Amino acid sequence: MWEELRLQVFFLCLGAALWSAAAAATHRGSGPRERGHRRHLSLHRHRERGKEGQVLHRSKRGWVWNQFFVIEEYTGPDPVLVGRLHSDVDSGNGNIKYILSGEGAGTIFVIDDKTGNIHATKTLDREEQAQYTLTAQAVARDTNKPLEPPSEFIVKVQDINDNPPEFLHGPYYARVAEMSNVGTSVIKVTATDADDPTYGNSARLVYSILQGQPYFSVEPQTGIIRTALPNMDREARQEYDVVIQAKDMGGHMGGLSGTTQVKITLTDVNDNPPKFAQGVYAMAVSEDKVPGEEVGRLKARDPDLAENGLVDYRILEGDGMNFFEITKDSETQEAVVKLKKPVDFETKRSYTLKVEASNPHVDPRFATWGPYKDTTIVKISVEDADEPPTFMAPSYNFEVEENAPAGTLVGRVHAKDTDIMNNPVRYMIPRYTDLEEFFTINTEDGIIKTTRPLDREAQSWHNISVSAAEIGGHHQDAKVRVNIKVKDVNDNAPEFATQNEVLVCENVSPGKVNLIETVSATDKDEMAHRQHFHFRLAPEVANNHSFSLKDNRDSTASIFVIRKGFSRLSQDVYHLPIEINDNGVPPLSSTNTLIIRVCSCDSKDTILSCNVEPFILSAGLSTGALIAILACIVILLAIVVLFVALRRQKKEPLIVFEEEDIRENIITYDDEGGGEEDTEAFDIATLQNPDGANGFLPRKDIKPELQYPMRPGLRPIGNSVDVDDFIKTRISDADNDPTAPPYDSIQIYGYEGRGSIAGSLSSLESVTTDSDLDYDYLQSWGPRFKKLADLYGTKDSADDNS
């Protein structure tokens, strides 16, 4: 540690010396920019003094400073001196004041305003900020007047090796194929160093391998990891843990380092053939096994993975190729030997197979390492089994006549033991195949007999099973199917094929022979090829006078009507017995009754009704008449309902009520005026209430756009005004009214004509007798309205009396 510290101090001193030499050279040979800056200052001052009339010699003035450096991570007790600023106008009397501004001024960097010395008060880290830009200015201390223009300079943080290399993406995982050549690239690792790569060797990295030799190597400059050994076998070792180191300072002593781990996995290639663990495999199979059952398994080992480790199997040769087959279990990659055909211990007791295992996918790069296959021998021995007896036939078919007595022989079944012991066999009929126990079997010789007579019409076939088991064996049995046919005998008499009634019209034409039905027969017995039926009327009705029968000799018969007609009043149903015979052995016959019903028919012999009806209705109405009467009733009901609905929907009553004054609907004209339009212009309310003349009344037939005020000459008219004057005034106003339409030139008249003693009796705009208006003012209108006043006054008085 002390040696490393001494080395850092040595490099620090060497850097300071080099910096001093460079600063002196820079000061002696200032660049064009600095010289121009100084000339600018000198010319500026020359012009200022020229204004005062003084001629001064041109002198070189300017800042005395260079670019400053400060070493990072300095941890001394005192602030580190960064550098000193000095202006050539500073005579050292303290009149110059130095001011520092910019990045970190006053916090990181402080300046002595008298001497211009700059110190760093904090430890600096180049990785946080590599340089600081500051501005220096010299001003007069008493007036703060700038003596030099502001000038920028840079303080650079000088790097030291304080950051070790880091692998930001570690740890790493890589894969490389097994058996790869030496120098095969595996992966590239990269480390980063936060130090300044442009200064010294602090960020110059060198890679080396600390763990993983001799299998892998790493390139020092690039960090690429490569294989270092040939024929690395995944089956021997699959994973490797490699440690890589990155060291700065070019790998020299004193440099900092960092490490990372790389896990390298070898991927599989098909470089191993399948291999049987044994040269010979022994298996056994019992002779009672059925085809498809598994005999045994064997497996060829292949250490490769996935498709490189797949194995296919096949039988190459052997005397058991026809009796055995081989398949593959895709999950376990095993060869499964199965029975292809049944084997017999008594015939052949062992078989041999030659089985081959091979890879379906071969890598051509390693084809010369082959062959990628292996063979083995499979010996299969056949084991003796206690087999059940074997029947001499796969099934048995027997026949027995129906109605045969109990104990009739049906047939015999036979089975034998195929084993070497050849034990005797016992027979039995399983009850579930013969639930009603129609048959029995002799347990020793297999003879089957009936237990009772059989009925072919109830069951024509009996399918039973017979089992045979060895006496003293392992209770193994064999079963065989026995089909027993029941032979038919003629034991069922014929009968009608259908039992339908025959309908006949009662109004059969007289003297006409009518065919009413063709009957047929059926028999539950088997119908032989030449068997047929014969029909005839029963002897008791052979001489009847209503019906006759004709045998058609084709197992059918025709029924005819031989009378002129029938009457349902006397008899509506006839029973005709018919005898049917078959020609079986022995022949059988039966008598069947044909029911004939008399029905009512129309003129076209269409049956109308066959039901029993009261005879008193025989002359009643027909169906058509009843339907017509019903239709009339429905129509009448519809008319009544329609009439009631129309009466309910009628809005106005048909009768004028007494309290309505019919005079209100009568309009009387004394002369030829404006016609119907006068009814709209007529306003009787004015006559009824003269007080309404006190103001301007608008017209009812139009809506004037402009209302005219009452003329100044008009004044309210009292109750005693003369109506004649009132009407004349209104006519004059209407004639002068500009809003009145042209047609409204005829005005309202308060009475009809002149010189009438009774005056006007018009009921226009009059009210009903129930009106509550006061008509007392009519008394003051004069003799012409006396009659009207008496009329209304009398009605009022009548109303009051009521």
mmCIF file with all atom_site columns, C-alpha atoms in Angstrom, residues 170-255:
data_model
loop_
_atom_site.group_PDB
_atom_site.id
_atom_site.type_symbol
_atom_site.label_atom_id
_atom_site.label_alt_id
_atom_site.label_comp_id
_atom_site.label_asym_id
_atom_site.label_entity_id
_atom_site.label_seq_id
_atom_site.pdbx_PDB_ins_code
_atom_site.Cartn_x
_atom_site.Cartn_y
_atom_site.Cartn_z
_atom_site.occupancy
_atom_site.B_iso_or_equiv
_atom_site.pdbx_formal_charge
_atom_site.auth_seq_id
_atom_site.auth_comp_id
_atom_site.auth_asym_id
_atom_site.auth_atom_id
_atom_site.pdbx_PDB_model_num
ATOM 1  C CA . GLY A 1 170 ? -21.874 -9.975  -15.962 1.00 0.00 ? 170 GLY A CA 1
ATOM 2  C CA . PRO A 1 171 ? -22.218 -12.739 -15.086 1.00 0.00 ? 171 PRO A CA 1
ATOM 3  C CA . TYR A 1 172 ? -22.166 -14.195 -18.584 1.00 0.00 ? 172 TYR A CA 1
ATOM 4  C CA . TYR A 1 173 ? -23.671 -17.405 -20.000 1.00 0.00 ? 173 TYR A CA 1
ATOM 5  C CA . ALA A 1 174 ? -22.342 -18.965 -23.169 1.00 0.00 ? 174 ALA A CA 1
ATOM 6  C CA . ARG A 1 175 ? -22.778 -22.154 -25.206 1.00 0.00 ? 175 ARG A CA 1
ATOM 7  C CA . VAL A 1 176 ? -20.382 -23.903 -27.505 1.00 0.00 ? 176 VAL A CA 1
ATOM 8  C CA . ALA A 1 177 ? -20.713 -27.218 -29.318 1.00 0.00 ? 177 ALA A CA 1
ATOM 9  C CA . GLU A 1 178 ? -18.780 -30.170 -27.985 1.00 0.00 ? 178 GLU A CA 1
ATOM 10 C CA . MET A 1 179 ? -15.912 -31.464 -30.062 1.00 0.00 ? 179 MET A CA 1
ATOM 11 C CA . SER A 1 180 ? -15.251 -27.945 -31.370 1.00 0.00 ? 180 SER A CA 1
ATOM 12 C CA . ASN A 1 181 ? -11.850 -27.080 -32.823 1.00 0.00 ? 181 ASN A CA 1
ATOM 13 C CA . VAL A 1 182 ? -9.246  -25.224 -30.769 1.00 0.00 ? 182 VAL A CA 1
ATOM 14 C CA . GLY A 1 183 ? -9.724  -21.456 -31.006 1.00 0.00 ? 183 GLY A CA 1
ATOM 15 C CA . THR A 1 184 ? -13.484 -21.568 -31.544 1.00 0.00 ? 184 THR A CA 1
ATOM 16 C CA . SER A 1 185 ? -14.956 -18.272 -30.313 1.00 0.00 ? 185 SER A CA 1
ATOM 17 C CA . VAL A 1 186 ? -17.265 -18.719 -27.349 1.00 0.00 ? 186 VAL A CA 1
ATOM 18 C CA . ILE A 1 187 ? -18.193 -15.209 -26.121 1.00 0.00 ? 187 ILE A CA 1
ATOM 19 C CA . LYS A 1 188 ? -16.794 -11.710 -25.761 1.00 0.00 ? 188 LYS A CA 1
ATOM 20 C CA . VAL A 1 189 ? -16.719 -10.025 -22.355 1.00 0.00 ? 189 VAL A CA 1
ATOM 21 C CA . THR A 1 190 ? -16.273 -6.273  -21.981 1.00 0.00 ? 190 THR A CA 1
ATOM 22 C CA . ALA A 1 191 ? -15.251 -4.222  -18.943 1.00 0.00 ? 191 ALA A CA 1
ATOM 23 C CA . THR A 1 192 ? -15.454 -0.453  -18.537 1.00 0.00 ? 192 THR A CA 1
ATOM 24 C CA . ASP A 1 193 ? -13.226 1.932   -16.521 1.00 0.00 ? 193 ASP A CA 1
ATOM 25 C CA . ALA A 1 194 ? -14.494 5.314   -15.358 1.00 0.00 ? 194 ALA A CA 1
ATOM 26 C CA . ASP A 1 195 ? -10.996 6.861   -15.384 1.00 0.00 ? 195 ASP A CA 1
ATOM 27 C CA . ASP A 1 196 ? -9.781  9.195   -18.157 1.00 0.00 ? 196 ASP A CA 1
ATOM 28 C CA . PRO A 1 197 ? -8.788  7.080   -21.169 1.00 0.00 ? 197 PRO A CA 1
ATOM 29 C CA . THR A 1 198 ? -6.791  10.006  -22.669 1.00 0.00 ? 198 THR A CA 1
ATOM 30 C CA . TYR A 1 199 ? -4.545  10.490  -19.695 1.00 0.00 ? 199 TYR A CA 1
ATOM 31 C CA . GLY A 1 200 ? -1.983  7.892   -18.768 1.00 0.00 ? 200 GLY A CA 1
ATOM 32 C CA . ASN A 1 201 ? -2.864  4.204   -18.457 1.00 0.00 ? 201 ASN A CA 1
ATOM 33 C CA . SER A 1 202 ? -5.623  4.533   -15.889 1.00 0.00 ? 202 SER A CA 1
ATOM 34 C CA . ALA A 1 203 ? -8.241  3.231   -18.323 1.00 0.00 ? 203 ALA A CA 1
ATOM 35 C CA . ARG A 1 204 ? -6.054  0.897   -20.382 1.00 0.00 ? 204 ARG A CA 1
ATOM 36 C CA . LEU A 1 205 ? -7.465  -2.587  -19.712 1.00 0.00 ? 205 LEU A CA 1
ATOM 37 C CA . VAL A 1 206 ? -5.923  -5.993  -20.127 1.00 0.00 ? 206 VAL A CA 1
ATOM 38 C CA . TYR A 1 207 ? -7.961  -9.239  -19.834 1.00 0.00 ? 207 TYR A CA 1
ATOM 39 C CA . SER A 1 208 ? -6.704  -12.466 -18.351 1.00 0.00 ? 208 SER A CA 1
ATOM 40 C CA . ILE A 1 209 ? -8.265  -15.791 -17.296 1.00 0.00 ? 209 ILE A CA 1
ATOM 41 C CA . LEU A 1 210 ? -8.078  -16.694 -13.644 1.00 0.00 ? 210 LEU A CA 1
ATOM 42 C CA . GLN A 1 211 ? -10.152 -19.887 -13.741 1.00 0.00 ? 211 GLN A CA 1
ATOM 43 C CA . GLY A 1 212 ? -10.977 -22.207 -16.625 1.00 0.00 ? 212 GLY A CA 1
ATOM 44 C CA . GLN A 1 213 ? -7.587  -23.320 -17.885 1.00 0.00 ? 213 GLN A CA 1
ATOM 45 C CA . PRO A 1 214 ? -6.645  -25.339 -19.812 1.00 0.00 ? 214 PRO A CA 1
ATOM 46 C CA . TYR A 1 215 ? -10.054 -25.598 -21.480 1.00 0.00 ? 215 TYR A CA 1
ATOM 47 C CA . PHE A 1 216 ? -10.475 -21.939 -22.454 1.00 0.00 ? 216 PHE A CA 1
ATOM 48 C CA . SER A 1 217 ? -8.377  -18.826 -23.111 1.00 0.00 ? 217 SER A CA 1
ATOM 49 C CA . VAL A 1 218 ? -9.078  -15.103 -23.450 1.00 0.00 ? 218 VAL A CA 1
ATOM 50 C CA . GLU A 1 219 ? -7.573  -12.511 -25.740 1.00 0.00 ? 219 GLU A CA 1
ATOM 51 C CA . PRO A 1 220 ? -5.885  -9.809  -23.548 1.00 0.00 ? 220 PRO A CA 1
ATOM 52 C CA . GLN A 1 221 ? -6.965  -6.830  -25.626 1.00 0.00 ? 221 GLN A CA 1
ATOM 53 C CA . THR A 1 222 ? -10.451 -7.813  -26.875 1.00 0.00 ? 222 THR A CA 1
ATOM 54 C CA . GLY A 1 223 ? -11.834 -10.039 -24.116 1.00 0.00 ? 223 GLY A CA 1
ATOM 55 C CA . ILE A 1 224 ? -12.889 -12.800 -26.559 1.00 0.00 ? 224 ILE A CA 1
ATOM 56 C CA . ILE A 1 225 ? -12.991 -16.234 -24.921 1.00 0.00 ? 225 ILE A CA 1
ATOM 57 C CA . ARG A 1 226 ? -11.973 -19.173 -27.097 1.00 0.00 ? 226 ARG A CA 1
ATOM 58 C CA . THR A 1 227 ? -11.676 -22.946 -26.697 1.00 0.00 ? 227 THR A CA 1
ATOM 59 C CA . ALA A 1 228 ? -8.183  -24.106 -25.800 1.00 0.00 ? 228 ALA A CA 1
ATOM 60 C CA . LEU A 1 229 ? -8.502  -27.917 -25.866 1.00 0.00 ? 229 LEU A CA 1
ATOM 61 C CA . PRO A 1 230 ? -9.667  -30.192 -28.727 1.00 0.00 ? 230 PRO A CA 1
ATOM 62 C CA . ASN A 1 231 ? -12.405 -32.850 -28.461 1.00 0.00 ? 231 ASN A CA 1
ATOM 63 C CA . MET A 1 232 ? -14.106 -31.583 -25.335 1.00 0.00 ? 232 MET A CA 1
ATOM 64 C CA . ASP A 1 233 ? -16.799 -34.202 -24.713 1.00 0.00 ? 233 ASP A CA 1
ATOM 65 C CA . ARG A 1 234 ? -20.163 -33.146 -23.336 1.00 0.00 ? 234 ARG A CA 1
ATOM 66 C CA . GLU A 1 235 ? -20.830 -36.649 -22.114 1.00 0.00 ? 235 GLU A CA 1
ATOM 67 C CA . ALA A 1 236 ? -17.705 -36.375 -19.925 1.00 0.00 ? 236 ALA A CA 1
ATOM 68 C CA . ARG A 1 237 ? -18.335 -32.813 -18.677 1.00 0.00 ? 237 ARG A CA 1
ATOM 69 C CA . GLN A 1 238 ? -21.027 -30.436 -19.729 1.00 0.00 ? 238 GLN A CA 1
ATOM 70 C CA . GLU A 1 239 ? -20.521 -27.161 -17.802 1.00 0.00 ? 239 GLU A CA 1
ATOM 71 C CA . TYR A 1 240 ? -17.469 -25.013 -17.034 1.00 0.00 ? 240 TYR A CA 1
ATOM 72 C CA . ASP A 1 241 ? -17.116 -22.038 -14.683 1.00 0.00 ? 241 ASP A CA 1
ATOM 73 C CA . VAL A 1 242 ? -14.623 -19.508 -16.080 1.00 0.00 ? 242 VAL A CA 1
ATOM 74 C CA . VAL A 1 243 ? -13.398 -16.389 -14.230 1.00 0.00 ? 243 VAL A CA 1
ATOM 75 C CA . ILE A 1 244 ? -12.093 -13.479 -16.331 1.00 0.00 ? 244 ILE A CA 1
ATOM 76 C CA . GLN A 1 245 ? -10.103 -10.541 -14.900 1.00 0.00 ? 245 GLN A CA 1
ATOM 77 C CA . ALA A 1 246 ? -9.783  -7.035  -16.365 1.00 0.00 ? 246 ALA A CA 1
ATOM 78 C CA . LYS A 1 247 ? -6.859  -4.924  -15.032 1.00 0.00 ? 247 LYS A CA 1
ATOM 79 C CA . ASP A 1 248 ? -6.070  -1.278  -15.793 1.00 0.00 ? 248 ASP A CA 1
ATOM 80 C CA . MET A 1 249 ? -2.682  0.470   -16.005 1.00 0.00 ? 249 MET A CA 1
ATOM 81 C CA . GLY A 1 250 ? -2.017  -1.860  -18.949 1.00 0.00 ? 250 GLY A CA 1
ATOM 82 C CA . GLY A 1 251 ? -1.865  -4.778  -16.583 1.00 0.00 ? 251 GLY A CA 1
ATOM 83 C CA . HIS A 1 252 ? 1.187   -3.418  -14.721 1.00 0.00 ? 252 HIS A CA 1
ATOM 84 C CA . MET A 1 253 ? 1.708   -3.589  -11.018 1.00 0.00 ? 253 MET A CA 1
ATOM 85 C CA . GLY A 1 254 ? -0.328  -1.057  -9.088  1.00 0.00 ? 254 GLY A CA 1
ATOM 86 C CA . GLY A 1 255 ? -3.290  -1.196  -11.448 1.00 0.00 ? 255 GLY A CA 1
#
